[in-house]
Amino acid sequence: MYKYQIIMYWSADDNCFITEVPELPGCMSDGSTPQEAINNTQTVISEWIETAKMRGQEIPEPKGKLQAV
């Protein structure tokens, strides 16, 4: 399980839970339940990292809780 911060919110427009991973630009997922959204997000994080490796991009280290500015 990856340890990146995951932000989750309910989308009435999409009728599902949406997740975002702020440390991995563009890394998002969804699910009909909170647990499904988290499980899907772990899969998407793995795919994001694999794609970054193939492109030779730097993979950010998980920082945990991000500080508000």
Phi, psi and omega in degrees: 000130180283154186247030176281149177295135177238127176257130182236140175211159179272134176248108178294326179297320182266349181057044179200170175274133180250140176237150175226146177244095188303328183282347180239095185309129178082000182276109183218159176205185178205175177185158181281342175231160177303318181294319178297319179297318179295314179301315179296324180294320177299321177295315182293323176300313179302315179293322178299313181296317180298318178295317179299319178298316181296329180272355182075022180276154176288139179255116182297143173283141176299132181256350185081216183294126178279145181272139175286146181259000000 
